[in-house]
XYZ file of C-alpha atoms in Angstrom:
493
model
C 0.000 0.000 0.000
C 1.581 3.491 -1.365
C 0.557 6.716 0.397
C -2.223 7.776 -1.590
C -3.945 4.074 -1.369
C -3.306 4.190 2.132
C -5.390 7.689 2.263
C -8.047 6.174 0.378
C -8.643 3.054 2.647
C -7.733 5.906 5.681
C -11.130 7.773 4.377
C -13.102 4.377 3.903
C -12.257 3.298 7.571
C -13.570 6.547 8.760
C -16.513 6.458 6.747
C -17.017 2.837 8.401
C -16.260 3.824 11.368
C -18.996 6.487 11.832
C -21.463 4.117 10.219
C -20.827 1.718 13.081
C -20.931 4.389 15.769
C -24.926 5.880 13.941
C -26.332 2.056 13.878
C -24.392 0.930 17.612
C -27.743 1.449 19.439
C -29.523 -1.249 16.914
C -26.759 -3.810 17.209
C -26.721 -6.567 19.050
C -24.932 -5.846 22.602
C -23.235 -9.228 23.206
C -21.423 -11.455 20.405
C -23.589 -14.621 19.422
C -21.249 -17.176 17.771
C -20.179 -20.270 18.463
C -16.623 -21.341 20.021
C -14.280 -21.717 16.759
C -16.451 -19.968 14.445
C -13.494 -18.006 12.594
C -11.802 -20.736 12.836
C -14.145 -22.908 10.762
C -14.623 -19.696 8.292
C -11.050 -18.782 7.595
C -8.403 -20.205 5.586
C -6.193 -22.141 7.955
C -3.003 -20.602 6.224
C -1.819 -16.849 5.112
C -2.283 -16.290 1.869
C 1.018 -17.033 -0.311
C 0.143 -13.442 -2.731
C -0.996 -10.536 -1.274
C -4.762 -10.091 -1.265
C -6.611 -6.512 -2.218
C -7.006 -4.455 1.347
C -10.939 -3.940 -0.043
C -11.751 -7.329 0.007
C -9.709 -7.639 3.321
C -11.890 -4.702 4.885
C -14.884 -6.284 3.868
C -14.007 -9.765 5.501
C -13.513 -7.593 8.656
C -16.938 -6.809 8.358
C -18.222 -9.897 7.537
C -16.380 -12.235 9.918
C -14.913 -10.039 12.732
C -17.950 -8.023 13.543
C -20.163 -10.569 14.257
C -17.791 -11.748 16.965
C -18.195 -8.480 18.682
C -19.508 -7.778 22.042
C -19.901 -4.145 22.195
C -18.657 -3.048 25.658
C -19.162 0.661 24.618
C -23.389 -0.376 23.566
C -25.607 2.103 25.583
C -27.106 -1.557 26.729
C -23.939 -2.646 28.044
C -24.225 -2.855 32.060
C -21.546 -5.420 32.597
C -18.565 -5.913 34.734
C -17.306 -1.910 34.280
C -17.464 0.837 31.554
C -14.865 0.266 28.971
C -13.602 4.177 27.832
C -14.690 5.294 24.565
C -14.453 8.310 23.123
C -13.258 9.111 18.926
C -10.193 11.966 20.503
C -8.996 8.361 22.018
C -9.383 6.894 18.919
C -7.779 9.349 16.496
C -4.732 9.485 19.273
C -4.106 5.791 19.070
C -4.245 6.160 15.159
C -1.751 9.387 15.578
C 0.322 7.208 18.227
C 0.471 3.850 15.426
C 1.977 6.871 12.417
C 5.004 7.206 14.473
C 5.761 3.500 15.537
C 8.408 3.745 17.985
C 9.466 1.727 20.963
C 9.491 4.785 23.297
C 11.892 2.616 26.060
C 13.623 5.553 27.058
C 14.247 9.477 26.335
C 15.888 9.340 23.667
C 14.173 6.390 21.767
C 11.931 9.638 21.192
C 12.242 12.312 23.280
C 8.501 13.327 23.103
C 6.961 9.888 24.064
C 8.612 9.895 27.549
C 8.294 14.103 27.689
C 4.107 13.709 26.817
C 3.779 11.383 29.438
C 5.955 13.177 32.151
C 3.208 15.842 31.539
C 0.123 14.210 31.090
C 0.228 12.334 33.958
C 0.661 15.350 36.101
C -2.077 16.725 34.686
C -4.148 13.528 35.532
C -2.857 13.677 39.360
C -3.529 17.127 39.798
C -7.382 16.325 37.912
C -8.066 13.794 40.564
C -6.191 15.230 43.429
C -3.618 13.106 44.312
C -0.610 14.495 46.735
C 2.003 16.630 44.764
C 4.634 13.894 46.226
C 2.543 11.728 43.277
C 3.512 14.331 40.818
C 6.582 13.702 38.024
C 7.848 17.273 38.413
C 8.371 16.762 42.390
C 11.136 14.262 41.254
C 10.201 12.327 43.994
C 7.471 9.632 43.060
C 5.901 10.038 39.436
C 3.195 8.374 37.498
C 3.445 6.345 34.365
C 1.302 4.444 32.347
C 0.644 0.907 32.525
C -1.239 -1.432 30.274
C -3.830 -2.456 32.975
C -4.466 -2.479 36.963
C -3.050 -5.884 36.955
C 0.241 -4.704 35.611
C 0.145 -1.955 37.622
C -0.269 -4.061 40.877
C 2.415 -6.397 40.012
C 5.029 -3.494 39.682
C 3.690 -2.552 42.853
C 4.291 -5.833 43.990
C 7.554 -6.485 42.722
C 8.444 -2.619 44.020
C 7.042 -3.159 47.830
C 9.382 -6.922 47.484
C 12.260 -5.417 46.417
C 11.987 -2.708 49.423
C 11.699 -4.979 51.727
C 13.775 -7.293 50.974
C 16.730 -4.920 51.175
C 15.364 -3.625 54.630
C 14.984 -7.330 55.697
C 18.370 -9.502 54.544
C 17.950 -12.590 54.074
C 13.867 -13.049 54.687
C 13.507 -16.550 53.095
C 11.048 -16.004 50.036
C 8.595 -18.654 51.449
C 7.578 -16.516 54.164
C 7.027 -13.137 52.258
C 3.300 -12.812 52.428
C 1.073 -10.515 49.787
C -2.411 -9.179 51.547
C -5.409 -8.839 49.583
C -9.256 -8.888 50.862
C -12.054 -11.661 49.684
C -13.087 -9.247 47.469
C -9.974 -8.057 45.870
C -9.504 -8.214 42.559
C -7.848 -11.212 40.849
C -4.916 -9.025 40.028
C -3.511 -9.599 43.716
C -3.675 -13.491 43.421
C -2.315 -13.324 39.895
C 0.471 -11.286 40.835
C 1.060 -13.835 43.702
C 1.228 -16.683 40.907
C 3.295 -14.517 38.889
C 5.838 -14.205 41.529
C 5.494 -17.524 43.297
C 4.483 -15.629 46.671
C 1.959 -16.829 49.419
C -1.537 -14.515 49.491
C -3.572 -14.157 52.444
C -6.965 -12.736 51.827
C -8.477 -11.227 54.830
C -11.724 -11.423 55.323
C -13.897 -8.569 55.120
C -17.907 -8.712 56.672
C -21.285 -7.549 55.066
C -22.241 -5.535 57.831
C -19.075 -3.455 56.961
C -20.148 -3.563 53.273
C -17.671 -5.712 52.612
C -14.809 -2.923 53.456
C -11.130 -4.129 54.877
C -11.137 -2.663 58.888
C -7.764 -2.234 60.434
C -9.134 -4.346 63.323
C -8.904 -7.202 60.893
C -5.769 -6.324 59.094
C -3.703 -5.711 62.504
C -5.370 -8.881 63.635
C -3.282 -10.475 60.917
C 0.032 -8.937 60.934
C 0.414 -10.338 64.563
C -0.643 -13.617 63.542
C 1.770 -13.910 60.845
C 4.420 -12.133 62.565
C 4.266 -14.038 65.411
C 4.298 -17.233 63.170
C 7.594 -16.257 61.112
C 5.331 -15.011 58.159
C 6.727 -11.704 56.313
C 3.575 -9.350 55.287
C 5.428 -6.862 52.833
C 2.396 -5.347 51.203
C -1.131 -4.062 51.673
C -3.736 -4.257 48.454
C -6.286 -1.762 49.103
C -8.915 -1.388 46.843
C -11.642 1.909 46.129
C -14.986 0.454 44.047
C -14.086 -3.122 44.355
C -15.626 -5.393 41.932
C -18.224 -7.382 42.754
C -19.944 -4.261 45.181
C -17.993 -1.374 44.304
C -16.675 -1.852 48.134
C -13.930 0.781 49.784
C -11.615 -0.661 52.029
C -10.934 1.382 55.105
C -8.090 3.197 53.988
C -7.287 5.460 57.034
C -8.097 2.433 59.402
C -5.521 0.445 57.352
C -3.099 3.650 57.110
C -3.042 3.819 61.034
C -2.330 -0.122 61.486
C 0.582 0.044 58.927
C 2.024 3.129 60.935
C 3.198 0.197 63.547
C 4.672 -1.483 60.017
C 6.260 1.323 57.701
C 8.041 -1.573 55.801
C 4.809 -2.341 54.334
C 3.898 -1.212 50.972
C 0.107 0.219 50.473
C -1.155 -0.165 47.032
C -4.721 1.424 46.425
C -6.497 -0.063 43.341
C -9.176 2.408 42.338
C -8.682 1.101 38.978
C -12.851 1.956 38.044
C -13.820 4.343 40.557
C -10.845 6.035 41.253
C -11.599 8.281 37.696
C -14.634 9.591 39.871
C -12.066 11.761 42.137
C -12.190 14.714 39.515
C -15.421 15.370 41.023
C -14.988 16.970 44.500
C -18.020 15.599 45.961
C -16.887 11.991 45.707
C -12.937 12.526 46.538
C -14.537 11.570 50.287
C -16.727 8.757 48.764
C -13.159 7.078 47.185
C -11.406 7.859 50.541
C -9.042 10.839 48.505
C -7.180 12.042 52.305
C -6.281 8.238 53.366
C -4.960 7.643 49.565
C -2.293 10.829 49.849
C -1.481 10.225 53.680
C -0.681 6.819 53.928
C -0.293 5.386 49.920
C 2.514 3.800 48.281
C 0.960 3.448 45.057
C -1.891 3.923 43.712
C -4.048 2.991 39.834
C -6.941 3.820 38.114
C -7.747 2.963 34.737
C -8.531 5.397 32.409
C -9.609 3.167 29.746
C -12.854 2.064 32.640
C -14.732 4.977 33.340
C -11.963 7.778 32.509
C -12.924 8.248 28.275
C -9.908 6.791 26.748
C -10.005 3.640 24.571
C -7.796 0.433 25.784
C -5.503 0.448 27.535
C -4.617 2.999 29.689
C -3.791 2.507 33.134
C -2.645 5.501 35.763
C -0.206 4.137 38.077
C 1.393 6.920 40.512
C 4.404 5.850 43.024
C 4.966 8.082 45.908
C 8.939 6.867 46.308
C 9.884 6.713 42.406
C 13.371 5.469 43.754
C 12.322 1.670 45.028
C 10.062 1.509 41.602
C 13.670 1.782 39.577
C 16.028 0.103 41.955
C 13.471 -2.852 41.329
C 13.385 -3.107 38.101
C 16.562 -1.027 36.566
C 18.137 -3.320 34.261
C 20.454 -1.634 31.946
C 22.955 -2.962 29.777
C 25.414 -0.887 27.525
C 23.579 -0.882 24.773
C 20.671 0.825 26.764
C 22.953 3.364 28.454
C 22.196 7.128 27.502
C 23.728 10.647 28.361
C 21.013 11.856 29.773
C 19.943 8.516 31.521
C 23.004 8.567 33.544
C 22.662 11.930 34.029
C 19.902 11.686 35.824
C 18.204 14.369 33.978
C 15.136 12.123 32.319
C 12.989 9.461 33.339
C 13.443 6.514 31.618
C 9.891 4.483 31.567
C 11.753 1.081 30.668
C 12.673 1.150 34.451
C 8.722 1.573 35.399
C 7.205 -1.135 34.201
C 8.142 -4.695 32.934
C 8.768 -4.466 29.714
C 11.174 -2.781 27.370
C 9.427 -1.174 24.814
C 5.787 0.473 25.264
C 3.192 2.580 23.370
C 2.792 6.166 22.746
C -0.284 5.595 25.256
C 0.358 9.298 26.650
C -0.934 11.317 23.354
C -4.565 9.576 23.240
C -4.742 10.447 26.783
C -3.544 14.233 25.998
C -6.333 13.950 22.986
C -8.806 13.345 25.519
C -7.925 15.472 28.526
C -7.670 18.655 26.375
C -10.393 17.853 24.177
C -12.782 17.371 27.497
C -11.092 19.217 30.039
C -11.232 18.961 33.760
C -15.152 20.087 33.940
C -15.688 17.596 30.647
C -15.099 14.347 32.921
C -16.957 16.154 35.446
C -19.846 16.198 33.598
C -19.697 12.972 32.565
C -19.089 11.555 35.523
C -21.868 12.966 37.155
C -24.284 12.090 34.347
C -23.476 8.067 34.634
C -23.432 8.825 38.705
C -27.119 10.252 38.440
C -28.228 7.461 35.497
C -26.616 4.473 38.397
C -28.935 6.405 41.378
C -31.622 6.499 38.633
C -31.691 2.847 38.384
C -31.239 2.361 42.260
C -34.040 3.920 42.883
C -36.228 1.903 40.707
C -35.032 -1.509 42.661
C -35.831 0.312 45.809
C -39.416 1.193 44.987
C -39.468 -2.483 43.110
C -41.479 -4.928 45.188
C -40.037 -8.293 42.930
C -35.892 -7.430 43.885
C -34.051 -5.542 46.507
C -30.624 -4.027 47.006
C -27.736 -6.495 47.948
C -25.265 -3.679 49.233
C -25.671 -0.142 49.092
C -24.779 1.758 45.446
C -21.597 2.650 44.627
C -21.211 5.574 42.628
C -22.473 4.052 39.159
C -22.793 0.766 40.068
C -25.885 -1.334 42.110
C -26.108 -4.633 43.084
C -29.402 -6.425 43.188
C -31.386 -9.870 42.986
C -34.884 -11.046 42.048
C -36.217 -11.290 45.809
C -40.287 -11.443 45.923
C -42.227 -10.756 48.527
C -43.142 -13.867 50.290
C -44.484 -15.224 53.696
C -42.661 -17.168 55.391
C -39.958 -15.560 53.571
C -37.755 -17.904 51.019
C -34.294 -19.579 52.164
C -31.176 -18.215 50.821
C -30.275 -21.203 48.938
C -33.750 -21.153 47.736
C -32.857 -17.424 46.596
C -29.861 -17.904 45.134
C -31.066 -20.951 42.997
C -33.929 -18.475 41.175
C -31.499 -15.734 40.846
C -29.614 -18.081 38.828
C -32.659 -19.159 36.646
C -33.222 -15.755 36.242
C -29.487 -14.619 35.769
C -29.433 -17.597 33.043
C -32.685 -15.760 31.385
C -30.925 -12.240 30.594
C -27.292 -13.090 29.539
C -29.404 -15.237 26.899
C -30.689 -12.361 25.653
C -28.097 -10.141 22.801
C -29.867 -6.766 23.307
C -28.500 -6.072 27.036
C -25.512 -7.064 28.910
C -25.314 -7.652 32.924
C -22.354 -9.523 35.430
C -23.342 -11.763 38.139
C -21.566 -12.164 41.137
C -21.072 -14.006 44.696
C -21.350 -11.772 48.323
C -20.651 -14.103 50.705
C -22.783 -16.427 49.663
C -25.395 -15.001 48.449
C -25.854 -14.806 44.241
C -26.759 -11.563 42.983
C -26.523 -9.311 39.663
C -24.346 -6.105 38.833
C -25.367 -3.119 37.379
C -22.544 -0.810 36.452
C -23.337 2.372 34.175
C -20.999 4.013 32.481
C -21.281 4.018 28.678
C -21.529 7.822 26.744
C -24.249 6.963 25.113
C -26.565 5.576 27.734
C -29.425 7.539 28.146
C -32.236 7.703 30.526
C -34.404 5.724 28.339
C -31.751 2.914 28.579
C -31.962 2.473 32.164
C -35.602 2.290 31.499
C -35.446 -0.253 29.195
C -33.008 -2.105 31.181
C -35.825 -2.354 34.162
C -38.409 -3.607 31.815
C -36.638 -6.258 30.718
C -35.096 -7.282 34.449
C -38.961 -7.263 35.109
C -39.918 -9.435 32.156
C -37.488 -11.999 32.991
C -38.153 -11.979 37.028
C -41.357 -12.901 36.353
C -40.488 -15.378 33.502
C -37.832 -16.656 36.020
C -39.935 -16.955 38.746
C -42.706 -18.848 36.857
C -39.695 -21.004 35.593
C -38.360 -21.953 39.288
C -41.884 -22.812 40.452
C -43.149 -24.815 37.583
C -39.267 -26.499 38.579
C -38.935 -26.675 42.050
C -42.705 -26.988 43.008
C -42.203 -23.849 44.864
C -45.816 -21.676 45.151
C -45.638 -18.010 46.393
């Protein structure tokens, strides 16, 4: 492909593009296919002669699309928003013009320089300390491919620091603490690593929030046993219930420990800190006074297309001495100097993406009071559908909201009132009902016990009328579900 064929199919992809975004709302929201479909419609080798780039932009519409799900669909209530917005997309296509592998300064100068910048702007957005900031030259922020990267450099970071505090430790007892309702990032990154995990439990009537009673509780324990705790994964808007650990409880306990790392994972509700009124809600104080590290994913609820993760370090220094590898054919003036950051030694791999200019796209394009906006519009359409499960006498509330996101399950009214394992096996006939449908998308998920269904908001285009909708068809299939378990289970209400 010359330049000028290259600007033709450029101006076709476009044109496709926008046709895709004008019919998204009639598309199906989840992919129906089979397992192996491509598979069985593709050749099963390259082509030996090059093919004409029409014919292969057509096959991407005929056999690629319908293997979409559409995580951007206004229908799309599942596990978290995925970050959409066309600045994003123009900056990746900007970003893929100038391939380069951007592993340190002077691989190209503006790559690292954008991001230096960007991410600053991004910590001063959501109000993180200026000891966060890249111009303090203390800690710094960098961008990671996603919160699970991000908490394994933590990891690997809060090891290395301790290790060198703590000779010797055998690396059998080094310990990594997460909740029951982290993330699977912390046990991955214990896999990873080939560490021990300890997930402490956290309690319902706390909604499901980390106390410092419990995590103190713990370090003596394992202290006392031999055991080496080195870090502390705190999470803000935890999965399943959109849960916030009790940061300055767990600040205070780790006082008694400063060799332990805190690493906050706000990586979908930490984008809601550019808002004032929630920097309380996501427990903003605790995160600057006692954090290590902290992510949040811009590419969840913070407008920019996959992947872009926000990972800030408060110490910059036990990030590098971690994972500063540098032979001489990676050595640079200026990186010896001192006088640039070198991302390579921030992350785990050597090259990386020009990530930074789709997030500069979309900060300047939307500005501070853009993602305010937004933010409070998929805050108000999340309350909006809260409220109709509250005044619903067919399901009720399994936690309280969380910002955008409600939990729920088909509970009807009924004297005496129905077991929970009586409960949980309708809300899984009725779970079973709506991910069969194509036209909406919900999670499911486990609270101690007891089986319930997510609602996180969070696409642009969801309107009012799509919360609506969403309702009416939870209510069409409770009932449908309901009739289902009884005809099933002989159950009568």
């Amino acid at each position: 492909m010359d330049i000028e064929q290259f600007r033709r199919a450029g101006y076709q992809a476009i044109d496709r593009i926008c046709e895709y975004y004008y019919t998204l709302q009639d598309r199906p929201v989840t992919a129906r296919v089979e397992p192996g479909y491509l598979r069985r419609t593709l050749p099963s080798e390259a082509p030996q002669t090059s093919e004409n780039f029409d014919l292969i932009a057509q096959d991407y519409e005929t056999y690629i699309m319908p293997g979409l799900t559409h995580w951007h669909h206004p229908s799309f209530f599942a596990y978290f928003p995925i970050g959409s917005t066309f600045e994003a997309v123009l900056g990746d296509l900007y970003a893929s013009s100038v391939p380069n592998p951007g592993f340190n300064w002077s691989a190209s100068p503006a790559c690292t320089e954008l991001e230096t910048v960007v991410m600053d702007w991004a910590a001063k957005m959501l109000g993180l300390d200026p000891t966060f900031h890249n111009s303090a030259n203390v800690g710094g922020g960098v961008i990671q491919t996603t919160a699970s990267d991000s908490a394994l450099v933590a990891v690997v970071a809060a090891r290395s620091r301790y290790t060198k505090q703590h000779r010797g430790v055998p690396s059998e007892t080094l310990r990594i603490y997460t909740t029951t309702q982290t993330h699977s990032l912390g046990k991955k990154a214990g896999l990873v690593l080939g560490l021990d995990i300890r997930a402490l439990e956290v309690a319902a009537q706390d909604n499901f929030a980390l106390r410092g009673d419990t995590l103190r509780r713990a370090l003596e324990e394992d202290r006392a046993a031999g055991l080496h705790p080195f870090i502390m994964i705190g999470t803000v808007g935890t999965t399943s219930s959109g849960a916030v650990d009790c940061l300055g409880e767990v600040g205070l306990v780790l006082e008694d420990y400063p060799f332990i790392w805190l690493h906050v994972d706000a990586a979908w509700a930490g984008i809601a800190m550019v808002c004032p009124e929630y920097r309380d809600v996501c427990a903003l104080g605790d995160i600057n006074k006692y954090g290590d590290s902290f992510c949040t994913n811009f590419h969840k609820w913070g407008l920019v297309n996959f992947d872009c993760s926000g990972f800030w370090v408060r110490d910059r220094a036990s990030l590098i001495d971690a994972l500063d590898v540098t032979p001489e054919f990676l050595r640079t003036k200026h990186g010896d100097a001192g006088t640039v950051i070198d991302y390579r030694n921030w992350h785990f791999g050597l090259g990386r993406k020009f990530r930074s200019l789709k997030l500069w796209f979309v900060l300047r394009s939307f500005g501070v009071e853009g993602f305010q906006r937004y933010i409070r519009e998929t805050v108000k359409l999340g309350n909006m559908f809260a409220s109709l499960i509250r005044e619903s006498t067919e399901f009720a509330l399994v936690t309280p909201p969380s910002l955008a996101l409600t939990v729920f399950r088909l509970e009807p009214r009924a004297s005496p009132p129905v077991s929970l394992a009586k409960l949980n096996e309708l809300n899984r006939v009725f779970y079973a009902r709506v991910s069969a449908r194509s036209d909406i998308a919900f999670t499911q998920t486990d609270l101690s016990g007891t089986f319930c269904v997510r609602v996180a908001v969070g696409a642009t285009r969801t309107s009012e009328d799509h919360i609506k909708h969403a309702y009416e068809i939870l209510c069409l299939e409770g009932k449908a579900a309901l009739e289902e378990w009884q005809c099933a289970t002989g159950e009568v209400q």
